[in-house]
Amino acid sequence: LRLQYLAHRELKLAVEDTGAIAGSLVILDVDTGEVLAMANWPSYNPNDRSHSRGAGLRNRAITDNYEPGSTVKPIAVMAALETGRFKSDDLINTSPGYIRVGTKTLRDPINYGVMDLSKVIAKSSQVGMTKLALELEPDIIRNMYARLGLGQTIGTGFPGETAGMLPSFKRWRPIQRATLSFGYGMNVSVLQMAQAYGVIASGGYKRPVSLLRVDQVQEAEQVVSSDLTSE
């Protein structure tokens, strides 16, 4: 109950501080898959529905899609590390701070120069991610996303649960490979992203997500190596 209260309060403050239209927050127990708190803003008071509005009635964390953007970069880097062709201390030259892919120019805020993979994540470098993605076969990053549950229904049983959208092309254009590595051209739910990060936090184990209390923890599926998640 306290977690739910804090989640609701902090989410409301964050949406107001940033001037966002809406927001969602999910807290998962990575050892059991239980949803410990789930909040959406705008919201409504179920004890007084006279002031409720359509935008505040749905459970956005489960039913709404969004482009995850840079939040998938750690997962894309994990896919690159899994191939064995990259190590976390490998260097990528992002100079001069932008890169041309076909007719598109992808930019970083500034020229970060030479960075290792951890700094590429820390600085959220589109140039670094693009260079990494173009060195890999097109499906490597996409399949890592799928293994962690993106683009699939979670199976909570909640009405209107979205599956999101994870593209799969017979022929990947370079720009599609690049933008997928930093979270564009795909759609997920907040709950899906929480589950995906739960895999990393639990050492590579993917567990079913439950909106109800779990009395007996279900067997988890190891979808990535525990050594990989610790890198």
JSON list of N, CA and C in Angstrom, two decimals, residues 102-161:
[
{"chain": "A", "resi": 102, "resn": "GLY", "atom": "N", "xyz": [22.21, 6.79, -44.99]},
{"chain": "A", "resi": 102, "resn": "GLY", "atom": "CA", "xyz": [21.35, 7.07, -46.14]},
{"chain": "A", "resi": 102, "resn": "GLY", "atom": "C", "xyz": [21.16, 8.57, -46.28]},
{"chain": "A", "resi": 103, "resn": "THR", "atom": "N", "xyz": [19.91, 9.00, -46.28]},
{"chain": "A", "resi": 103, "resn": "THR", "atom": "CA", "xyz": [19.62, 10.44, -46.41]},
{"chain": "A", "resi": 103, "resn": "THR", "atom": "C", "xyz": [19.46, 11.12, -45.05]},
{"chain": "A", "resi": 104, "resn": "LYS", "atom": "N", "xyz": [19.59, 10.36, -43.95]},
{"chain": "A", "resi": 104, "resn": "LYS", "atom": "CA", "xyz": [19.36, 10.89, -42.61]},
{"chain": "A", "resi": 104, "resn": "LYS", "atom": "C", "xyz": [20.68, 11.24, -41.93]},
{"chain": "A", "resi": 105, "resn": "THR", "atom": "N", "xyz": [20.65, 12.29, -41.14]},
{"chain": "A", "resi": 105, "resn": "THR", "atom": "CA", "xyz": [21.78, 12.64, -40.29]},
{"chain": "A", "resi": 105, "resn": "THR", "atom": "C", "xyz": [21.38, 12.44, -38.84]},
{"chain": "A", "resi": 106, "resn": "LEU", "atom": "N", "xyz": [22.08, 11.57, -38.15]},
{"chain": "A", "resi": 106, "resn": "LEU", "atom": "CA", "xyz": [21.81, 11.27, -36.74]},
{"chain": "A", "resi": 106, "resn": "LEU", "atom": "C", "xyz": [22.86, 11.97, -35.90]},
{"chain": "A", "resi": 107, "resn": "ARG", "atom": "N", "xyz": [22.42, 12.70, -34.87]},
{"chain": "A", "resi": 107, "resn": "ARG", "atom": "CA", "xyz": [23.32, 13.58, -34.13]},
{"chain": "A", "resi": 107, "resn": "ARG", "atom": "C", "xyz": [23.34, 13.29, -32.64]},
{"chain": "A", "resi": 108, "resn": "ASP", "atom": "N", "xyz": [24.47, 13.56, -32.01]},
{"chain": "A", "resi": 108, "resn": "ASP", "atom": "CA", "xyz": [24.59, 13.67, -30.57]},
{"chain": "A", "resi": 108, "resn": "ASP", "atom": "C", "xyz": [24.51, 15.15, -30.19]},
{"chain": "A", "resi": 109, "resn": "PRO", "atom": "N", "xyz": [24.19, 15.47, -28.94]},
{"chain": "A", "resi": 109, "resn": "PRO", "atom": "CA", "xyz": [24.13, 16.89, -28.54]},
{"chain": "A", "resi": 109, "resn": "PRO", "atom": "C", "xyz": [25.45, 17.61, -28.74]},
{"chain": "A", "resi": 110, "resn": "ILE", "atom": "N", "xyz": [26.56, 16.90, -28.47]},
{"chain": "A", "resi": 110, "resn": "ILE", "atom": "CA", "xyz": [27.89, 17.45, -28.71]},
{"chain": "A", "resi": 110, "resn": "ILE", "atom": "C", "xyz": [28.77, 16.32, -29.27]},
{"chain": "A", "resi": 111, "resn": "ASN", "atom": "N", "xyz": [29.98, 16.67, -29.66]},
{"chain": "A", "resi": 111, "resn": "ASN", "atom": "CA", "xyz": [30.93, 15.66, -30.12]},
{"chain": "A", "resi": 111, "resn": "ASN", "atom": "C", "xyz": [31.57, 15.00, -28.90]},
{"chain": "A", "resi": 112, "resn": "TYR", "atom": "N", "xyz": [31.18, 13.75, -28.62]},
{"chain": "A", "resi": 112, "resn": "TYR", "atom": "CA", "xyz": [31.72, 13.05, -27.45]},
{"chain": "A", "resi": 112, "resn": "TYR", "atom": "C", "xyz": [33.06, 12.39, -27.73]},
{"chain": "A", "resi": 113, "resn": "GLY", "atom": "N", "xyz": [33.45, 12.34, -29.00]},
{"chain": "A", "resi": 113, "resn": "GLY", "atom": "CA", "xyz": [34.74, 11.74, -29.32]},
{"chain": "A", "resi": 113, "resn": "GLY", "atom": "C", "xyz": [34.76, 10.24, -29.15]},
{"chain": "A", "resi": 114, "resn": "VAL", "atom": "N", "xyz": [35.87, 9.72, -28.63]},
{"chain": "A", "resi": 114, "resn": "VAL", "atom": "CA", "xyz": [36.05, 8.28, -28.46]},
{"chain": "A", "resi": 114, "resn": "VAL", "atom": "C", "xyz": [35.49, 7.86, -27.10]},
{"chain": "A", "resi": 115, "resn": "MET", "atom": "N", "xyz": [34.61, 6.85, -27.11]},
{"chain": "A", "resi": 115, "resn": "MET", "atom": "CA", "xyz": [33.98, 6.37, -25.88]},
{"chain": "A", "resi": 115, "resn": "MET", "atom": "C", "xyz": [33.95, 4.86, -25.86]},
{"chain": "A", "resi": 116, "resn": "ASP", "atom": "N", "xyz": [34.02, 4.28, -24.63]},
{"chain": "A", "resi": 116, "resn": "ASP", "atom": "CA", "xyz": [33.76, 2.84, -24.53]},
{"chain": "A", "resi": 116, "resn": "ASP", "atom": "C", "xyz": [32.25, 2.62, -24.48]},
{"chain": "A", "resi": 117, "resn": "LEU", "atom": "N", "xyz": [31.84, 1.36, -24.49]},
{"chain": "A", "resi": 117, "resn": "LEU", "atom": "CA", "xyz": [30.41, 1.06, -24.61]},
{"chain": "A", "resi": 117, "resn": "LEU", "atom": "C", "xyz": [29.61, 1.55, -23.40]},
{"chain": "A", "resi": 118, "resn": "SER", "atom": "N", "xyz": [30.21, 1.50, -22.22]},
{"chain": "A", "resi": 118, "resn": "SER", "atom": "CA", "xyz": [29.48, 1.97, -21.04]},
{"chain": "A", "resi": 118, "resn": "SER", "atom": "C", "xyz": [29.22, 3.47, -21.13]},
{"chain": "A", "resi": 119, "resn": "LYS", "atom": "N", "xyz": [30.18, 4.21, -21.68]},
{"chain": "A", "resi": 119, "resn": "LYS", "atom": "CA", "xyz": [29.99, 5.65, -21.82]},
{"chain": "A", "resi": 119, "resn": "LYS", "atom": "C", "xyz": [28.99, 5.96, -22.94]},
{"chain": "A", "resi": 120, "resn": "VAL", "atom": "N", "xyz": [28.95, 5.11, -23.97]},
{"chain": "A", "resi": 120, "resn": "VAL", "atom": "CA", "xyz": [27.94, 5.28, -25.02]},
{"chain": "A", "resi": 120, "resn": "VAL", "atom": "C", "xyz": [26.54, 5.24, -24.41]},
{"chain": "A", "resi": 121, "resn": "ILE", "atom": "N", "xyz": [26.35, 4.33, -23.45]},
{"chain": "A", "resi": 121, "resn": "ILE", "atom": "CA", "xyz": [25.06, 4.26, -22.75]},
{"chain": "A", "resi": 121, "resn": "ILE", "atom": "C", "xyz": [24.88, 5.47, -21.85]},
{"chain": "A", "resi": 122, "resn": "ALA", "atom": "N", "xyz": [25.92, 5.80, -21.07]},
{"chain": "A", "resi": 122, "resn": "ALA", "atom": "CA", "xyz": [25.81, 6.90, -20.10]},
{"chain": "A", "resi": 122, "resn": "ALA", "atom": "C", "xyz": [25.51, 8.23, -20.79]},
{"chain": "A", "resi": 123, "resn": "LYS", "atom": "N", "xyz": [26.12, 8.45, -21.96]},
{"chain": "A", "resi": 123, "resn": "LYS", "atom": "CA", "xyz": [25.90, 9.69, -22.70]},
{"chain": "A", "resi": 123, "resn": "LYS", "atom": "C", "xyz": [24.73, 9.58, -23.67]},
{"chain": "A", "resi": 124, "resn": "SER", "atom": "N", "xyz": [24.15, 8.38, -23.76]},
{"chain": "A", "resi": 124, "resn": "SER", "atom": "CA", "xyz": [23.02, 8.13, -24.66]},
{"chain": "A", "resi": 124, "resn": "SER", "atom": "C", "xyz": [23.33, 8.56, -26.09]},
{"chain": "A", "resi": 125, "resn": "SER", "atom": "N", "xyz": [24.46, 8.08, -26.58]},
{"chain": "A", "resi": 125, "resn": "SER", "atom": "CA", "xyz": [24.97, 8.51, -27.88]},
{"chain": "A", "resi": 125, "resn": "SER", "atom": "C", "xyz": [24.29, 7.78, -29.04]},
{"chain": "A", "resi": 126, "resn": "GLN", "atom": "N", "xyz": [23.58, 8.52, -29.86]},
{"chain": "A", "resi": 126, "resn": "GLN", "atom": "CA", "xyz": [22.97, 7.94, -31.05]},
{"chain": "A", "resi": 126, "resn": "GLN", "atom": "C", "xyz": [24.03, 7.55, -32.06]},
{"chain": "A", "resi": 127, "resn": "VAL", "atom": "N", "xyz": [25.09, 8.34, -32.14]},
{"chain": "A", "resi": 127, "resn": "VAL", "atom": "CA", "xyz": [26.17, 8.02, -33.09]},
{"chain": "A", "resi": 127, "resn": "VAL", "atom": "C", "xyz": [26.83, 6.71, -32.69]},
{"chain": "A", "resi": 128, "resn": "GLY", "atom": "N", "xyz": [27.13, 6.56, -31.41]},
{"chain": "A", "resi": 128, "resn": "GLY", "atom": "CA", "xyz": [27.75, 5.33, -30.93]},
{"chain": "A", "resi": 128, "resn": "GLY", "atom": "C", "xyz": [26.88, 4.11, -31.16]},
{"chain": "A", "resi": 129, "resn": "MET", "atom": "N", "xyz": [25.59, 4.24, -30.86]},
{"chain": "A", "resi": 129, "resn": "MET", "atom": "CA", "xyz": [24.67, 3.13, -31.06]},
{"chain": "A", "resi": 129, "resn": "MET", "atom": "C", "xyz": [24.52, 2.79, -32.53]},
{"chain": "A", "resi": 130, "resn": "THR", "atom": "N", "xyz": [24.50, 3.80, -33.38]},
{"chain": "A", "resi": 130, "resn": "THR", "atom": "CA", "xyz": [24.37, 3.56, -34.81]},
{"chain": "A", "resi": 130, "resn": "THR", "atom": "C", "xyz": [25.56, 2.78, -35.34]},
{"chain": "A", "resi": 131, "resn": "LYS", "atom": "N", "xyz": [26.77, 3.19, -34.95]},
{"chain": "A", "resi": 131, "resn": "LYS", "atom": "CA", "xyz": [27.97, 2.49, -35.40]},
{"chain": "A", "resi": 131, "resn": "LYS", "atom": "C", "xyz": [27.98, 1.04, -34.90]},
{"chain": "A", "resi": 132, "resn": "LEU", "atom": "N", "xyz": [27.51, 0.85, -33.68]},
{"chain": "A", "resi": 132, "resn": "LEU", "atom": "CA", "xyz": [27.44, -0.49, -33.11]},
{"chain": "A", "resi": 132, "resn": "LEU", "atom": "C", "xyz": [26.44, -1.35, -33.90]},
{"chain": "A", "resi": 133, "resn": "ALA", "atom": "N", "xyz": [25.24, -0.81, -34.11]},
{"chain": "A", "resi": 133, "resn": "ALA", "atom": "CA", "xyz": [24.18, -1.56, -34.78]},
{"chain": "A", "resi": 133, "resn": "ALA", "atom": "C", "xyz": [24.55, -1.95, -36.20]},
{"chain": "A", "resi": 134, "resn": "LEU", "atom": "N", "xyz": [25.24, -1.07, -36.90]},
{"chain": "A", "resi": 134, "resn": "LEU", "atom": "CA", "xyz": [25.59, -1.35, -38.30]},
{"chain": "A", "resi": 134, "resn": "LEU", "atom": "C", "xyz": [26.71, -2.38, -38.43]},
{"chain": "A", "resi": 135, "resn": "GLU", "atom": "N", "xyz": [27.35, -2.70, -37.31]},
{"chain": "A", "resi": 135, "resn": "GLU", "atom": "CA", "xyz": [28.36, -3.75, -37.30]},
{"chain": "A", "resi": 135, "resn": "GLU", "atom": "C", "xyz": [27.75, -5.14, -37.07]},
{"chain": "A", "resi": 136, "resn": "LEU", "atom": "N", "xyz": [26.46, -5.17, -36.71]},
{"chain": "A", "resi": 136, "resn": "LEU", "atom": "CA", "xyz": [25.80, -6.42, -36.36]},
{"chain": "A", "resi": 136, "resn": "LEU", "atom": "C", "xyz": [24.83, -6.85, -37.46]},
{"chain": "A", "resi": 137, "resn": "GLU", "atom": "N", "xyz": [24.53, -8.15, -37.51]},
{"chain": "A", "resi": 137, "resn": "GLU", "atom": "CA", "xyz": [23.49, -8.62, -38.40]},
{"chain": "A", "resi": 137, "resn": "GLU", "atom": "C", "xyz": [22.16, -7.99, -37.98]},
{"chain": "A", "resi": 138, "resn": "PRO", "atom": "N", "xyz": [21.28, -7.72, -38.94]},
{"chain": "A", "resi": 138, "resn": "PRO", "atom": "CA", "xyz": [20.07, -6.94, -38.64]},
{"chain": "A", "resi": 138, "resn": "PRO", "atom": "C", "xyz": [19.19, -7.49, -37.52]},
{"chain": "A", "resi": 139, "resn": "ASP", "atom": "N", "xyz": [19.08, -8.82, -37.39]},
{"chain": "A", "resi": 139, "resn": "ASP", "atom": "CA", "xyz": [18.13, -9.39, -36.43]},
{"chain": "A", "resi": 139, "resn": "ASP", "atom": "C", "xyz": [18.69, -9.56, -35.02]},
{"chain": "A", "resi": 140, "resn": "ILE", "atom": "N", "xyz": [19.97, -9.29, -34.82]},
{"chain": "A", "resi": 140, "resn": "ILE", "atom": "CA", "xyz": [20.57, -9.57, -33.50]},
{"chain": "A", "resi": 140, "resn": "ILE", "atom": "C", "xyz": [19.95, -8.72, -32.40]},
{"chain": "A", "resi": 141, "resn": "ILE", "atom": "N", "xyz": [19.84, -7.42, -32.63]},
{"chain": "A", "resi": 141, "resn": "ILE", "atom": "CA", "xyz": [19.25, -6.54, -31.62]},
{"chain": "A", "resi": 141, "resn": "ILE", "atom": "C", "xyz": [17.76, -6.81, -31.51]},
{"chain": "A", "resi": 142, "resn": "ARG", "atom": "N", "xyz": [17.10, -6.96, -32.65]},
{"chain": "A", "resi": 142, "resn": "ARG", "atom": "CA", "xyz": [15.66, -7.21, -32.65]},
{"chain": "A", "resi": 142, "resn": "ARG", "atom": "C", "xyz": [15.32, -8.47, -31.86]},
{"chain": "A", "resi": 143, "resn": "ASN", "atom": "N", "xyz": [16.09, -9.53, -32.03]},
{"chain": "A", "resi": 143, "resn": "ASN", "atom": "CA", "xyz": [15.80, -10.78, -31.35]},
{"chain": "A", "resi": 143, "resn": "ASN", "atom": "C", "xyz": [16.08, -10.70, -29.85]},
{"chain": "A", "resi": 144, "resn": "MET", "atom": "N", "xyz": [17.04, -9.89, -29.44]},
{"chain": "A", "resi": 144, "resn": "MET", "atom": "CA", "xyz": [17.27, -9.69, -28.01]},
{"chain": "A", "resi": 144, "resn": "MET", "atom": "C", "xyz": [16.08, -8.99, -27.39]},
{"chain": "A", "resi": 145, "resn": "TYR", "atom": "N", "xyz": [15.54, -7.98, -28.06]},
{"chain": "A", "resi": 145, "resn": "TYR", "atom": "CA", "xyz": [14.33, -7.32, -27.56]},
{"chain": "A", "resi": 145, "resn": "TYR", "atom": "C", "xyz": [13.21, -8.33, -27.37]},
{"chain": "A", "resi": 146, "resn": "ALA", "atom": "N", "xyz": [13.04, -9.21, -28.37]},
{"chain": "A", "resi": 146, "resn": "ALA", "atom": "CA", "xyz": [11.95, -10.19, -28.31]},
{"chain": "A", "resi": 146, "resn": "ALA", "atom": "C", "xyz": [12.14, -11.16, -27.16]},
{"chain": "A", "resi": 147, "resn": "ARG", "atom": "N", "xyz": [13.38, -11.59, -26.91]},
{"chain": "A", "resi": 147, "resn": "ARG", "atom": "CA", "xyz": [13.64, -12.53, -25.82]},
{"chain": "A", "resi": 147, "resn": "ARG", "atom": "C", "xyz": [13.27, -11.95, -24.46]},
{"chain": "A", "resi": 148, "resn": "LEU", "atom": "N", "xyz": [13.42, -10.63, -24.34]},
{"chain": "A", "resi": 148, "resn": "LEU", "atom": "CA", "xyz": [13.10, -9.96, -23.08]},
{"chain": "A", "resi": 148, "resn": "LEU", "atom": "C", "xyz": [11.62, -9.58, -22.98]},
{"chain": "A", "resi": 149, "resn": "GLY", "atom": "N", "xyz": [10.83, -9.92, -24.00]},
{"chain": "A", "resi": 149, "resn": "GLY", "atom": "CA", "xyz": [9.39, -9.76, -23.92]},
{"chain": "A", "resi": 149, "resn": "GLY", "atom": "C", "xyz": [8.81, -8.58, -24.66]},
{"chain": "A", "resi": 150, "resn": "LEU", "atom": "N", "xyz": [9.63, -7.81, -25.36]},
{"chain": "A", "resi": 150, "resn": "LEU", "atom": "CA", "xyz": [9.10, -6.66, -26.09]},
{"chain": "A", "resi": 150, "resn": "LEU", "atom": "C", "xyz": [8.40, -7.15, -27.35]},
{"chain": "A", "resi": 151, "resn": "GLY", "atom": "N", "xyz": [7.30, -6.49, -27.70]},
{"chain": "A", "resi": 151, "resn": "GLY", "atom": "CA", "xyz": [6.54, -6.87, -28.88]},
{"chain": "A", "resi": 151, "resn": "GLY", "atom": "C", "xyz": [5.66, -8.08, -28.68]},
{"chain": "A", "resi": 152, "resn": "GLN", "atom": "N", "xyz": [5.40, -8.46, -27.44]},
{"chain": "A", "resi": 152, "resn": "GLN", "atom": "CA", "xyz": [4.56, -9.63, -27.14]},
{"chain": "A", "resi": 152, "resn": "GLN", "atom": "C", "xyz": [3.63, -9.31, -25.97]},
{"chain": "A", "resi": 153, "resn": "THR", "atom": "N", "xyz": [2.47, -9.95, -25.95]},
{"chain": "A", "resi": 153, "resn": "THR", "atom": "CA", "xyz": [1.60, -9.77, -24.80]},
{"chain": "A", "resi": 153, "resn": "THR", "atom": "C", "xyz": [2.25, -10.40, -23.57]},
{"chain": "A", "resi": 154, "resn": "ILE", "atom": "N", "xyz": [2.08, -9.76, -22.44]},
{"chain": "A", "resi": 154, "resn": "ILE", "atom": "CA", "xyz": [2.68, -10.25, -21.20]},
{"chain": "A", "resi": 154, "resn": "ILE", "atom": "C", "xyz": [1.83, -11.35, -20.60]},
{"chain": "A", "resi": 155, "resn": "GLY", "atom": "N", "xyz": [0.51, -11.27, -20.79]},
{"chain": "A", "resi": 155, "resn": "GLY", "atom": "CA", "xyz": [-0.37, -12.31, -20.28]},
{"chain": "A", "resi": 155, "resn": "GLY", "atom": "C", "xyz": [-0.89, -12.06, -18.89]},
{"chain": "A", "resi": 156, "resn": "THR", "atom": "N", "xyz": [-1.08, -10.78, -18.54]},
{"chain": "A", "resi": 156, "resn": "THR", "atom": "CA", "xyz": [-1.62, -10.44, -17.22]},
{"chain": "A", "resi": 156, "resn": "THR", "atom": "C", "xyz": [-3.11, -10.74, -17.13]},
{"chain": "A", "resi": 157, "resn": "GLY", "atom": "N", "xyz": [-3.79, -10.81, -18.27]},
{"chain": "A", "resi": 157, "resn": "GLY", "atom": "CA", "xyz": [-5.23, -10.98, -18.27]},
{"chain": "A", "resi": 157, "resn": "GLY", "atom": "C", "xyz": [-5.98, -9.67, -18.14]},
{"chain": "A", "resi": 158, "resn": "PHE", "atom": "N", "xyz": [-5.25, -8.56, -18.08]},
{"chain": "A", "resi": 158, "resn": "PHE", "atom": "CA", "xyz": [-5.92, -7.26, -17.94]},
{"chain": "A", "resi": 158, "resn": "PHE", "atom": "C", "xyz": [-6.56, -6.86, -19.27]},
{"chain": "A", "resi": 159, "resn": "PRO", "atom": "N", "xyz": [-7.81, -6.40, -19.26]},
{"chain": "A", "resi": 159, "resn": "PRO", "atom": "CA", "xyz": [-8.48, -6.03, -20.52]},
{"chain": "A", "resi": 159, "resn": "PRO", "atom": "C", "xyz": [-7.72, -4.93, -21.27]},
{"chain": "A", "resi": 160, "resn": "GLY", "atom": "N", "xyz": [-7.53, -5.13, -22.56]},
{"chain": "A", "resi": 160, "resn": "GLY", "atom": "CA", "xyz": [-6.87, -4.13, -23.38]},
{"chain": "A", "resi": 160, "resn": "GLY", "atom": "C", "xyz": [-5.36, -4.17, -23.33]},
{"chain": "A", "resi": 161, "resn": "GLU", "atom": "N", "xyz": [-4.78, -5.21, -22.73]},
{"chain": "A", "resi": 161, "resn": "GLU", "atom": "CA", "xyz": [-3.32, -5.29, -22.67]},
{"chain": "A", "resi": 161, "resn": "GLU", "atom": "C", "xyz": [-2.74, -5.27, -24.09]}
]
